[in-house]
PDB file of C-alpha atoms in Angstrom:
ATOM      1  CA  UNK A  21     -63.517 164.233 -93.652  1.00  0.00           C
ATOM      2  CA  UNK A  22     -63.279 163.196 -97.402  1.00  0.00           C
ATOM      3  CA  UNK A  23     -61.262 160.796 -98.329  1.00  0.00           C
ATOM      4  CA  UNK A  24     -58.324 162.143-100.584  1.00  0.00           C
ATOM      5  CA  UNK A  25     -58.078 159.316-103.498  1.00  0.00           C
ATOM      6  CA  UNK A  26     -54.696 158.592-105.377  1.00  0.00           C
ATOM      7  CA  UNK A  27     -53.279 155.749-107.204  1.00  0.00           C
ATOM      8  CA  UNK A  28     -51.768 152.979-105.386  1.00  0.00           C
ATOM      9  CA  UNK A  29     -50.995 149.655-106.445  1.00  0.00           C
ATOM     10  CA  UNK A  30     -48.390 146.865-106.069  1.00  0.00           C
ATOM     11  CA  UNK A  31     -45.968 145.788-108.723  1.00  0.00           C
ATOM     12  CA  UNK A  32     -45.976 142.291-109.475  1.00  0.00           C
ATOM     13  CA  UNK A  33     -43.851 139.735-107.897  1.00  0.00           C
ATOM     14  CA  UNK A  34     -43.950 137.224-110.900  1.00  0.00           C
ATOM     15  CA  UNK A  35     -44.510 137.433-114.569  1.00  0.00           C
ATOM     16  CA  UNK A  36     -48.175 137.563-114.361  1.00  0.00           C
ATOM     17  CA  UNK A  37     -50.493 139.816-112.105  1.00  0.00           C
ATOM     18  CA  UNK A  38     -49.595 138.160-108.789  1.00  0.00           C
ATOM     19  CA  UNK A  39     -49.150 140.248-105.643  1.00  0.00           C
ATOM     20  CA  UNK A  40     -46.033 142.485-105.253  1.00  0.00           C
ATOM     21  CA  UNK A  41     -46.149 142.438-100.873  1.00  0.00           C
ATOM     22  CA  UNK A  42     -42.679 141.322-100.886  1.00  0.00           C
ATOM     23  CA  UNK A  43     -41.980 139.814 -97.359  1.00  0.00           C
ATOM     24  CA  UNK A  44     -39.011 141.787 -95.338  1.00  0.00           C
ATOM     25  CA  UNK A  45     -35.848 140.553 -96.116  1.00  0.00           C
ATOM     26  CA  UNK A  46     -35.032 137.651 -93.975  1.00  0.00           C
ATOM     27  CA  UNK A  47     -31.887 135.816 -92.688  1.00  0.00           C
ATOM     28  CA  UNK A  48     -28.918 134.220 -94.824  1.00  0.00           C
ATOM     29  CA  UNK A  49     -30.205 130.658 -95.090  1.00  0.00           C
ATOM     30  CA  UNK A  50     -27.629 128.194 -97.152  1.00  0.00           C
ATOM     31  CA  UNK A  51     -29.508 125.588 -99.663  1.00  0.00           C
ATOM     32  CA  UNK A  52     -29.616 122.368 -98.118  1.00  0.00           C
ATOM     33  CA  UNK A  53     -26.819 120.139 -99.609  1.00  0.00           C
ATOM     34  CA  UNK A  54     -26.684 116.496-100.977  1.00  0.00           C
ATOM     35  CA  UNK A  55     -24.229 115.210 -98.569  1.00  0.00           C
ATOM     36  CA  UNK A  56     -21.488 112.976-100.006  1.00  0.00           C
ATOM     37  CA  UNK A  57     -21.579 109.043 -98.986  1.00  0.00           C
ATOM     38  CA  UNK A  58     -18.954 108.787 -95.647  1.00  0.00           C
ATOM     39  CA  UNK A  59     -18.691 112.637 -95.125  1.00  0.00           C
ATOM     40  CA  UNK A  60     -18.616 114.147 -92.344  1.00  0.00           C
ATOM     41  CA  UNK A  61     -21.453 116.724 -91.654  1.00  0.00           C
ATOM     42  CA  UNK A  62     -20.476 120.640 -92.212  1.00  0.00           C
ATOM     43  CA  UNK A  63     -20.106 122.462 -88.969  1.00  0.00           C
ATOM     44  CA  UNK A  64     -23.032 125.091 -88.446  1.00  0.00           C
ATOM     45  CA  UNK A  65     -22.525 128.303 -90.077  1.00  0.00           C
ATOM     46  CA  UNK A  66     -20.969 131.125 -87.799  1.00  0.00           C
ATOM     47  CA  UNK A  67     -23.756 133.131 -86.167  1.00  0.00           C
ATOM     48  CA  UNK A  68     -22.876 136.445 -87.588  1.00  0.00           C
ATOM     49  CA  UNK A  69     -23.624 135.159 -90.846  1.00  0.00           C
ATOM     50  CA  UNK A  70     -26.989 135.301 -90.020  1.00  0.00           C
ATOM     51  CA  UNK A  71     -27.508 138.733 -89.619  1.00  0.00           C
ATOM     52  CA  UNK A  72     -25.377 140.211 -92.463  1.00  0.00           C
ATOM     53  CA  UNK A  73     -24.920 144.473 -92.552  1.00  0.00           C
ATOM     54  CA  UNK A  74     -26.746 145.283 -94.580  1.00  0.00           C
ATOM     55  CA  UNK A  75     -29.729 143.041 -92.871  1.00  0.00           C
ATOM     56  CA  UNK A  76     -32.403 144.624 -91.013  1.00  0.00           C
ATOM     57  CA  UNK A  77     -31.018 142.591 -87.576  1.00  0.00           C
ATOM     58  CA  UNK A  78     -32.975 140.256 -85.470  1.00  0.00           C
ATOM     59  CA  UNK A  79     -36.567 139.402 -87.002  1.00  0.00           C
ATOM     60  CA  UNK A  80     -38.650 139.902 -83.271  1.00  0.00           C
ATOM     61  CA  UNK A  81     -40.878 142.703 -85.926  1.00  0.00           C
ATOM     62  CA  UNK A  82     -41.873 139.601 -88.659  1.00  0.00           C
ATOM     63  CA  UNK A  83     -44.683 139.023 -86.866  1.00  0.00           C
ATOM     64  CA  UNK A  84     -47.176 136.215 -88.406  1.00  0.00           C
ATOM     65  CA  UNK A  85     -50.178 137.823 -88.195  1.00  0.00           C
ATOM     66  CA  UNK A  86     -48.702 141.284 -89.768  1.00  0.00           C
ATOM     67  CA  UNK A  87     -51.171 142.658 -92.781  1.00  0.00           C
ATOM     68  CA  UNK A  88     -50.278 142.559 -96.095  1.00  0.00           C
ATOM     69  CA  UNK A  89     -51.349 144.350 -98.889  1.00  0.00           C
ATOM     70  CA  UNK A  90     -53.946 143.186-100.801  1.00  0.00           C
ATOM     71  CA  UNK A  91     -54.386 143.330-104.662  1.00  0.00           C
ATOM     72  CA  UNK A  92     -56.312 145.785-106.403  1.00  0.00           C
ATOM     73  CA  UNK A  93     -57.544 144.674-109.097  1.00  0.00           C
ATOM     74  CA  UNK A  94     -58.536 140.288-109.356  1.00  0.00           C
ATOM     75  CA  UNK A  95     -56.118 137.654-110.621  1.00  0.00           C
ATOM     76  CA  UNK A  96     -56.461 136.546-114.365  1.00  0.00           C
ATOM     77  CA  UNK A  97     -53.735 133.914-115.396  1.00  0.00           C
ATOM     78  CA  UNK A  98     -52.236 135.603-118.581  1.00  0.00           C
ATOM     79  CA  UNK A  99     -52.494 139.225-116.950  1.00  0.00           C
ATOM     80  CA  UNK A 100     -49.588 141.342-116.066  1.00  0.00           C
ATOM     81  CA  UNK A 101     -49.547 144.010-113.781  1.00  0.00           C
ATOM     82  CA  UNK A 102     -48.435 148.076-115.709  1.00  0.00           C
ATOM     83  CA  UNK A 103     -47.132 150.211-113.420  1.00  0.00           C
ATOM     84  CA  UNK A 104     -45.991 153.723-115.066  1.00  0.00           C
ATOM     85  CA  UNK A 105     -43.785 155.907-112.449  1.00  0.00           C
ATOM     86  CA  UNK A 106     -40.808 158.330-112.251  1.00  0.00           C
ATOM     87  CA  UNK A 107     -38.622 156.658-109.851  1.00  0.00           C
ATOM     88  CA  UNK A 108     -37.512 158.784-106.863  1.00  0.00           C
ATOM     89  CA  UNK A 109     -34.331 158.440-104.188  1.00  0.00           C
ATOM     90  CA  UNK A 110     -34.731 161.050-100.628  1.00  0.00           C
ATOM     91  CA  UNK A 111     -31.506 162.992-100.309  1.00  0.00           C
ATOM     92  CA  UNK A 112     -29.698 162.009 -97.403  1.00  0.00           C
ATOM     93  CA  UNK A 113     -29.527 165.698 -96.417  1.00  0.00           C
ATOM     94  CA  UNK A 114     -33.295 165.232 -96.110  1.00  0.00           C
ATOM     95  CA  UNK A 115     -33.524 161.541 -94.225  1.00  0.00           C
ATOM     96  CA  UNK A 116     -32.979 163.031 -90.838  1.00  0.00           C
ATOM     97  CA  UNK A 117     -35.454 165.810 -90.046  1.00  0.00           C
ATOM     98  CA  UNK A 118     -38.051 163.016 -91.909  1.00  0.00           C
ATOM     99  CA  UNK A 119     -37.542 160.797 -90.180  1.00  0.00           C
ATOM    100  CA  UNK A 120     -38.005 162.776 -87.042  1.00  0.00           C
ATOM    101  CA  UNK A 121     -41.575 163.463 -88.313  1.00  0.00           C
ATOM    102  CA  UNK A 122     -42.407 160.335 -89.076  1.00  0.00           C
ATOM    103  CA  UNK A 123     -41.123 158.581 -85.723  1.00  0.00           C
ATOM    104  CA  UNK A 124     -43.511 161.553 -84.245  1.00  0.00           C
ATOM    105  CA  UNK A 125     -46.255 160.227 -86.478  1.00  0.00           C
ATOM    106  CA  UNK A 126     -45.829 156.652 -85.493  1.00  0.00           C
ATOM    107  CA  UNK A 127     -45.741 157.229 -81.905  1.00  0.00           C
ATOM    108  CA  UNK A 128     -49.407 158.345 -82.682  1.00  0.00           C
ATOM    109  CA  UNK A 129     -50.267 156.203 -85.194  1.00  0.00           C
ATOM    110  CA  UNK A 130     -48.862 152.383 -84.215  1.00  0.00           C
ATOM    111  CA  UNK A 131     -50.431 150.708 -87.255  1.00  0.00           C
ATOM    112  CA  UNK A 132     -48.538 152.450 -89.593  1.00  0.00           C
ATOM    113  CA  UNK A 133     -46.081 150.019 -91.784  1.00  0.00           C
ATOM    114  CA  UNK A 134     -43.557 151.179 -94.057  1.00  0.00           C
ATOM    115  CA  UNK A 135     -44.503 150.970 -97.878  1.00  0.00           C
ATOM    116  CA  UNK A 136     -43.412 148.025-100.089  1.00  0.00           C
ATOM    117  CA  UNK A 137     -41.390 146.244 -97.193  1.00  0.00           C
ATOM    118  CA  UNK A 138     -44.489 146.341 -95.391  1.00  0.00           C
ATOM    119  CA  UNK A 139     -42.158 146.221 -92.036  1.00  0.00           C
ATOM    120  CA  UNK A 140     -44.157 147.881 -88.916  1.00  0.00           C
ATOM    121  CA  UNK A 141     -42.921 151.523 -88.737  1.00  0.00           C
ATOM    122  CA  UNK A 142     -42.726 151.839 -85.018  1.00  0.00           C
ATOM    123  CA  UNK A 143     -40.238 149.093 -85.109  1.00  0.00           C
ATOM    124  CA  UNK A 144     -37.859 150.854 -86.817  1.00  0.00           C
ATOM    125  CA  UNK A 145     -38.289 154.446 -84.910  1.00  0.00           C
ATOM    126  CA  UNK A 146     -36.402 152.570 -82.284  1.00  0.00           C
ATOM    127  CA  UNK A 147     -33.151 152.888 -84.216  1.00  0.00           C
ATOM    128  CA  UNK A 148     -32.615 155.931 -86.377  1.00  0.00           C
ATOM    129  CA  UNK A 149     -30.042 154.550 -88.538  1.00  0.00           C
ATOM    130  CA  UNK A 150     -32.575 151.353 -89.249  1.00  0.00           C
ATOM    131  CA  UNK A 151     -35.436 154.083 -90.182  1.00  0.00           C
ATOM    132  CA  UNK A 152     -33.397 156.360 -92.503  1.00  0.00           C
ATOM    133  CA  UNK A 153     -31.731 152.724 -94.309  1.00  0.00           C
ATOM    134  CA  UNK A 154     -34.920 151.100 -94.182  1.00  0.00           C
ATOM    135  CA  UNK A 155     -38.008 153.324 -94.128  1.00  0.00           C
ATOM    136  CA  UNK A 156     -36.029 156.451 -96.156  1.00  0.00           C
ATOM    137  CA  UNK A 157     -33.410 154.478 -98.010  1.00  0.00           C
ATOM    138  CA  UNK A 158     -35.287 152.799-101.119  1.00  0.00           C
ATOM    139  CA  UNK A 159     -36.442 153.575-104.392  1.00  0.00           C
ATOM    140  CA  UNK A 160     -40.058 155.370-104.221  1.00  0.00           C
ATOM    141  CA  UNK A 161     -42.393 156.173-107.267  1.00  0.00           C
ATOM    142  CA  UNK A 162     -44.392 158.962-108.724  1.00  0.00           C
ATOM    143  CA  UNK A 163     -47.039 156.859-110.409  1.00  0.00           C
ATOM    144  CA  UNK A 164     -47.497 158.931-113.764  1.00  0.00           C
ATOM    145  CA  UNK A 165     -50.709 156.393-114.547  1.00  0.00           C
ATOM    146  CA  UNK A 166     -52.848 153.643-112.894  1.00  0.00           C
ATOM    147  CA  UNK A 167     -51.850 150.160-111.426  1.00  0.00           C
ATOM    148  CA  UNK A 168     -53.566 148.304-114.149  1.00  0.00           C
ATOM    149  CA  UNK A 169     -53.827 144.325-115.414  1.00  0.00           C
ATOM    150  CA  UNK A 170     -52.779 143.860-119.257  1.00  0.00           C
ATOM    151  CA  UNK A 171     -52.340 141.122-121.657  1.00  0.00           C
ATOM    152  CA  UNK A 172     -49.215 139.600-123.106  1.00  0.00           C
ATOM    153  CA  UNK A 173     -50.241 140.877-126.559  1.00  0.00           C
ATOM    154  CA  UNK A 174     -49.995 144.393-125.642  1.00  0.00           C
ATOM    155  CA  UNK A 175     -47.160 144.713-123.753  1.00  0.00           C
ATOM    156  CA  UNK A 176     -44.750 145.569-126.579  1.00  0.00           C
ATOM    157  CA  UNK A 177     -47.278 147.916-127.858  1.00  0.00           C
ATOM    158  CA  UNK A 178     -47.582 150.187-124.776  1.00  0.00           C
ATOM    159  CA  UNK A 179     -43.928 149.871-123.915  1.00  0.00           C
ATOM    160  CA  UNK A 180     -43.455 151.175-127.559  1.00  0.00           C
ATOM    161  CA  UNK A 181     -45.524 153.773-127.549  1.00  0.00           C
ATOM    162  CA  UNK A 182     -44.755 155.483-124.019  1.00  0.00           C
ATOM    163  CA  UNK A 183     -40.870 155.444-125.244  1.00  0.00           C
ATOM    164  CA  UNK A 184     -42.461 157.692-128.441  1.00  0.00           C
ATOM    165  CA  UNK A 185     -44.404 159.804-126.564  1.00  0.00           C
ATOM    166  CA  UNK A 186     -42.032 160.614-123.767  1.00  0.00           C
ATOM    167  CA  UNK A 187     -38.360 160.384-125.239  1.00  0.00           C
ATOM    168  CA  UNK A 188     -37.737 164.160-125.165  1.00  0.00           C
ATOM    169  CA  UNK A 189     -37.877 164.575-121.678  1.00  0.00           C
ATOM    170  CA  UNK A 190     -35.288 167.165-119.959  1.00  0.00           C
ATOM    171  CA  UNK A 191     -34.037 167.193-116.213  1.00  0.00           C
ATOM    172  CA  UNK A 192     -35.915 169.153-113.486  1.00  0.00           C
ATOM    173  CA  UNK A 193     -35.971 169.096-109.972  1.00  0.00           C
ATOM    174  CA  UNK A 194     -39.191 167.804-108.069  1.00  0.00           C
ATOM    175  CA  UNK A 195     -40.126 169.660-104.736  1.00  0.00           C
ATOM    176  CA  UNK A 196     -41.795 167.789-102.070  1.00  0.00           C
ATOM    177  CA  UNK A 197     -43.611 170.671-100.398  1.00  0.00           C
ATOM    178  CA  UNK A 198     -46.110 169.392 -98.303  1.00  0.00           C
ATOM    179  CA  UNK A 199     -47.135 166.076 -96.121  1.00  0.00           C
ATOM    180  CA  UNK A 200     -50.442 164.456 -97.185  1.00  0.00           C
ATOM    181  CA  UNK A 201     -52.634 161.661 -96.754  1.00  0.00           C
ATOM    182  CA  UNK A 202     -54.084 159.696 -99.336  1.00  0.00           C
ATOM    183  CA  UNK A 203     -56.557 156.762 -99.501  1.00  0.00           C
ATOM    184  CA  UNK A 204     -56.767 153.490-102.174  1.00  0.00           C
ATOM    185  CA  UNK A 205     -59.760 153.575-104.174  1.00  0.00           C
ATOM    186  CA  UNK A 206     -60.938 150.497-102.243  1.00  0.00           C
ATOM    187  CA  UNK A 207     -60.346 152.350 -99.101  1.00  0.00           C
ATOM    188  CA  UNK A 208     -58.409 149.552 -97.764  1.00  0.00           C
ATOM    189  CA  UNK A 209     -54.874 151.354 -97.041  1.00  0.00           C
ATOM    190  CA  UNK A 210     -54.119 154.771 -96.516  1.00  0.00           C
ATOM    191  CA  UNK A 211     -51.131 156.450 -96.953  1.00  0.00           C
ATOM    192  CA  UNK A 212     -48.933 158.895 -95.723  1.00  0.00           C
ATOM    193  CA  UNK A 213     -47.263 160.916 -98.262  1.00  0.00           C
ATOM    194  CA  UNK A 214     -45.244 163.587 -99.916  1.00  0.00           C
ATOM    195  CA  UNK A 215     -46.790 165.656-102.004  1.00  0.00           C
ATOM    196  CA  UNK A 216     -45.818 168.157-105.013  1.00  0.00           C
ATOM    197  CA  UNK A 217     -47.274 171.322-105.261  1.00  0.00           C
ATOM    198  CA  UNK A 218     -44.968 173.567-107.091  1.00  0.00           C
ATOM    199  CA  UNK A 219     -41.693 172.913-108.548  1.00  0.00           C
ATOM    200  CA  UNK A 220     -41.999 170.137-111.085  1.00  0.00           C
ATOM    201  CA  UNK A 221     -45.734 169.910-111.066  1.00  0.00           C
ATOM    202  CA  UNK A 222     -46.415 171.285-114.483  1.00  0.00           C
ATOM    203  CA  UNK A 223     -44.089 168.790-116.169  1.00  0.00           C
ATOM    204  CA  UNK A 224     -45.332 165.681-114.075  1.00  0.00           C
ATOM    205  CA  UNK A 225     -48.799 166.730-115.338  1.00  0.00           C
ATOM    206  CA  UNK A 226     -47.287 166.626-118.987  1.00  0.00           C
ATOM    207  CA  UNK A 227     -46.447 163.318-118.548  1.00  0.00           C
ATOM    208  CA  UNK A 228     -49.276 161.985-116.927  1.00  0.00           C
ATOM    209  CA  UNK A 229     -51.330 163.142-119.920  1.00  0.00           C
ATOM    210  CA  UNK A 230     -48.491 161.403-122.256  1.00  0.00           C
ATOM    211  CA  UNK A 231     -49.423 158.054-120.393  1.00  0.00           C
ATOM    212  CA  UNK A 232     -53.493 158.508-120.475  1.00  0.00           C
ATOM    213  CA  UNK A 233     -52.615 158.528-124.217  1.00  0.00           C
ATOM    214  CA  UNK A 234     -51.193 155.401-124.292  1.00  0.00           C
ATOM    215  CA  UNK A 235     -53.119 154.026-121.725  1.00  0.00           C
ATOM    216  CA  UNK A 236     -56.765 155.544-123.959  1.00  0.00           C
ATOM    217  CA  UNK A 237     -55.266 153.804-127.276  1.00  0.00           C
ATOM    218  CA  UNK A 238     -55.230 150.412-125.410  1.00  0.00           C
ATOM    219  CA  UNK A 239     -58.574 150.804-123.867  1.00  0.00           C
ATOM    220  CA  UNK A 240     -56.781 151.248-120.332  1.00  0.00           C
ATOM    221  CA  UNK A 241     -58.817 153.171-117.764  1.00  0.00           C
ATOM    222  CA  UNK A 242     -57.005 156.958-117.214  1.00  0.00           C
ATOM    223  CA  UNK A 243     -55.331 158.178-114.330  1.00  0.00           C
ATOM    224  CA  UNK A 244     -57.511 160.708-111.661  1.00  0.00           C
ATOM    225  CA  UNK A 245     -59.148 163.593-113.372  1.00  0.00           C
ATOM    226  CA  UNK A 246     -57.080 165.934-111.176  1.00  0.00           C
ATOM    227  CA  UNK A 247     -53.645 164.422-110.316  1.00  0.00           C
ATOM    228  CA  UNK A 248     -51.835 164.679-107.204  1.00  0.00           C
ATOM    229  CA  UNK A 249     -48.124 163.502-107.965  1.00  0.00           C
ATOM    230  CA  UNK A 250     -46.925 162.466-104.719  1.00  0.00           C
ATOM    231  CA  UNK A 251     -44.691 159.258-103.046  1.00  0.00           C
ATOM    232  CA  UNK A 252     -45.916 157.468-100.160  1.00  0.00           C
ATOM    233  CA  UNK A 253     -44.110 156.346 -96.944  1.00  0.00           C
ATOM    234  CA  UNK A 254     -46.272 154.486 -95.195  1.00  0.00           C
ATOM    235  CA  UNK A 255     -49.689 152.104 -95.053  1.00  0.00           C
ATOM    236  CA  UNK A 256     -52.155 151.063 -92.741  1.00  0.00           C
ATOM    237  CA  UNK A 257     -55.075 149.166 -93.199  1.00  0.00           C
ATOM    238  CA  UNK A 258     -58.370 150.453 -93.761  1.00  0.00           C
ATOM    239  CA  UNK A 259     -59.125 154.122 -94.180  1.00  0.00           C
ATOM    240  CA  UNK A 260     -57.940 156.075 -90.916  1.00  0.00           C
ATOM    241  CA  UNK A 261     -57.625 159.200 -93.080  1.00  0.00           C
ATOM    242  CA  UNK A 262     -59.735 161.484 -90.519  1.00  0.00           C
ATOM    243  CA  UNK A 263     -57.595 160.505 -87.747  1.00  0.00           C
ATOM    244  CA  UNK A 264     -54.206 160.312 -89.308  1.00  0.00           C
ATOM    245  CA  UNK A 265     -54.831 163.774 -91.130  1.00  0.00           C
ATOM    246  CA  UNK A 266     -55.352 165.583 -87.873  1.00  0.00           C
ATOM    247  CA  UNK A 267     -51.707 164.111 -86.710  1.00  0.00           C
ATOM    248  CA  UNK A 268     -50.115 165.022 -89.613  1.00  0.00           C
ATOM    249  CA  UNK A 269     -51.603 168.502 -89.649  1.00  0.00           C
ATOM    250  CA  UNK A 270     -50.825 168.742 -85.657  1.00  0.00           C
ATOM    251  CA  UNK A 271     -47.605 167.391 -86.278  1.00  0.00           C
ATOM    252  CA  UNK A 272     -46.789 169.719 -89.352  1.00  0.00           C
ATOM    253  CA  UNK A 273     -47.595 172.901 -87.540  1.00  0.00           C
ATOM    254  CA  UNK A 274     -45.330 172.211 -84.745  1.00  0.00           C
ATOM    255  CA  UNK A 275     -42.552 171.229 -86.933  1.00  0.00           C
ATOM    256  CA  UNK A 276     -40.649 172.874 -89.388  1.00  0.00           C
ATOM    257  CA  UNK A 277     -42.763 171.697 -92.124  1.00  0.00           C
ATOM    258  CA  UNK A 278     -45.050 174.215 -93.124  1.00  0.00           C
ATOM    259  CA  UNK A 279     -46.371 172.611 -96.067  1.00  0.00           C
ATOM    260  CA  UNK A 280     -46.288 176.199 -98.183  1.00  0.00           C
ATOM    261  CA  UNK A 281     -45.364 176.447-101.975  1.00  0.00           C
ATOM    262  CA  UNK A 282     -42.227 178.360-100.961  1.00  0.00           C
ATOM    263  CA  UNK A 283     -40.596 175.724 -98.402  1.00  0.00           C
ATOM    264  CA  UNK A 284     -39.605 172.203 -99.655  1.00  0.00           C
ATOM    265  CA  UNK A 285     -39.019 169.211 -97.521  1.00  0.00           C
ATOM    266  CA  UNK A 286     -37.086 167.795 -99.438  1.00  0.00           C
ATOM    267  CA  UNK A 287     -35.820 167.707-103.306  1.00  0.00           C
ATOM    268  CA  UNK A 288     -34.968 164.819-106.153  1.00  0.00           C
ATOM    269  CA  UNK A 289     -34.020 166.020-109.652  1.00  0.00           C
ATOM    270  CA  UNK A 290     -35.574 164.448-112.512  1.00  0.00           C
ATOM    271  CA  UNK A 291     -34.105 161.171-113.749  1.00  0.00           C
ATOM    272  CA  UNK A 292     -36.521 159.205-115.795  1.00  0.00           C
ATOM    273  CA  UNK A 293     -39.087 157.550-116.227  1.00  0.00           C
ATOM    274  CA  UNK A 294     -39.536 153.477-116.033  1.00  0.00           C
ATOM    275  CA  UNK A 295     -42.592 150.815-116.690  1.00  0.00           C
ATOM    276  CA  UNK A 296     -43.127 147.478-114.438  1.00  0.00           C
ATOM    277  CA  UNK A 297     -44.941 144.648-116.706  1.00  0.00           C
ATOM    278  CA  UNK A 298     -44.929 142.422-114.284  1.00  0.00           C
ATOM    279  CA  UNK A 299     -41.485 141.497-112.930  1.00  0.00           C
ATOM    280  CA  UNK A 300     -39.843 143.428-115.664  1.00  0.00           C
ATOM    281  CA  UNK A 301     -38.703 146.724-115.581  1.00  0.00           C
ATOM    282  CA  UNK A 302     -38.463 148.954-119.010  1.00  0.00           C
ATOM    283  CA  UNK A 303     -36.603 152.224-119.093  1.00  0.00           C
ATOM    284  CA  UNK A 304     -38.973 154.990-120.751  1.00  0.00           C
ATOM    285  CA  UNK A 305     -36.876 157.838-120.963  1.00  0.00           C
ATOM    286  CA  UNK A 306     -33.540 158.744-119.271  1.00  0.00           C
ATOM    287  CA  UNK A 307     -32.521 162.358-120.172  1.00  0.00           C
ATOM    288  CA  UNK A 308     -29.299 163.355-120.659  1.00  0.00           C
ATOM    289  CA  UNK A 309     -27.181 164.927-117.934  1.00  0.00           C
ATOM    290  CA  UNK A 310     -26.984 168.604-117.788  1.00  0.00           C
TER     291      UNK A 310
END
């Protein structure tokens, strides 16, 4: 089957190019204090501290030997990564019935590991309410250009010039019409995604060609000759896209997902556009409410 290609590539974790495979959030751990000459030791923190609400509970899932994601493009000290996106929230009117699908998925698919956290997907099908927080509760992206490495000198030049080209931007809504899988250009990960196919596709492919702009006037490499605007979900390692294709094709035909231009499975309106230089995050363009 050929591989479907589409941008994918991790946001920085420090001001230069460094990998952006954040570790799952881990346990409330108090700083190690000087202790005071003749004091008395502090008494052990309470246990529930350790496993605050909002945490993602016991750690049994963190396993050592779980894959991360691996750069794509080589370390240069003085690089930053640029990352170019329209940031994107799931409705909560939408979280359930995905969910759903994706626990299906995963049930035939173990290796599958939710994106960014990088936290084992099957893990959290065991609790709904952990995979609509965790897997269905965080910021995605559009990418609107490449994952690409750039140098300090530039940065204020690109961030400049994307605010120029793209500051008259009005509010639409995005339609996720169809499930997809997609492969890194290294064919190390694939992905399973949403996809847009109708509603919001013509202006996404405005601003994609804003950003080759910018990206061509700083001798960046442009984004895929024919874009696929989509967010991903989930990763695994290596390309499985024969495999996971036929699941989520099997999957979508018994389901309610019919993957047409007319149905939508789910719906985010248009709220701006942001830039990642590294560990910074620049606001583009933020229309105005309507």
């Amino acid at each position: 089957m050929e591989a479907l290609i589409a941008t994918y590539g991790g946001d920085a974790s420090s001001d230069s190019d460094s990998d952006d495979s954040s570790p799952p959030i881990l346990p409330f751990k108090s700083e190690p204090q000087t202790e005071e000459p003749h004091s008395s030791p502090l008494p052990p923190p309470p246990v529930s501290l350790l496993h605050p609400p909002n945490s993602l509970g016991s750690l049994d899932f963190l396993q050592t030997g779980q894959p991360s994601r691996v750069r794509s493009f080589p370390h240069v000290e003085g690089n930053y990564a640029l990352h170019v996106y329209i940031p994107v929230f799931i409705p909560s009117v939408s979280k359930k019935e995905m969910g759903q699908f994706l626990k299906k998925v995963s049930s035939f698919v173990p290796g599958l590991h939710v994106v960014d956290i990088d936290v084992p997907l099957n893990v959290l099908c065991k609790e709904e309410h952990k995979l609509e927080q965790v897997a269905l509760g965080r910021e995605f992206h559009i990418s609107l250009g490449r994952t690409v490495p750039i140098r300090v000198h530039q940065i204020d030049s690109i961030v400049t010039m994307l605010r120029q080209k793209l500051q008259f931007q009005k509010r639409y809504w995005i339609d996720f019409n169809k499930w997809e899988v997609f492969v890194n250009d290294d064919k190390s990960r694939t992905f399973v995604s949403l996809e847009v196919v109708s509603g919001g596709l013509a202006e996404i492919t405005k601003q994609i060609q804003a950003v080759n702009e910018v990206y061509k006037l700083h001798s960046l490499p442009e984004f895929y000759k024919d874009p696929r605007p989509h967010i991903s979900l989930a990763w695994a390692l290596g390309d499985i896209s024969g495999s996971l294709k036929k699941v989520i094709n099997d999957e979508t035909k018994s389901s309610g997902f019919r993957g047409s231009l007319q149905s939508r499975i789910c719906t985010s309106k248009f709220g701006g556009i942001e830039c990642k230089i590294g560990n910074k995050t620049y606001i583009i363009c933020k229309p105005p409410d309507q």
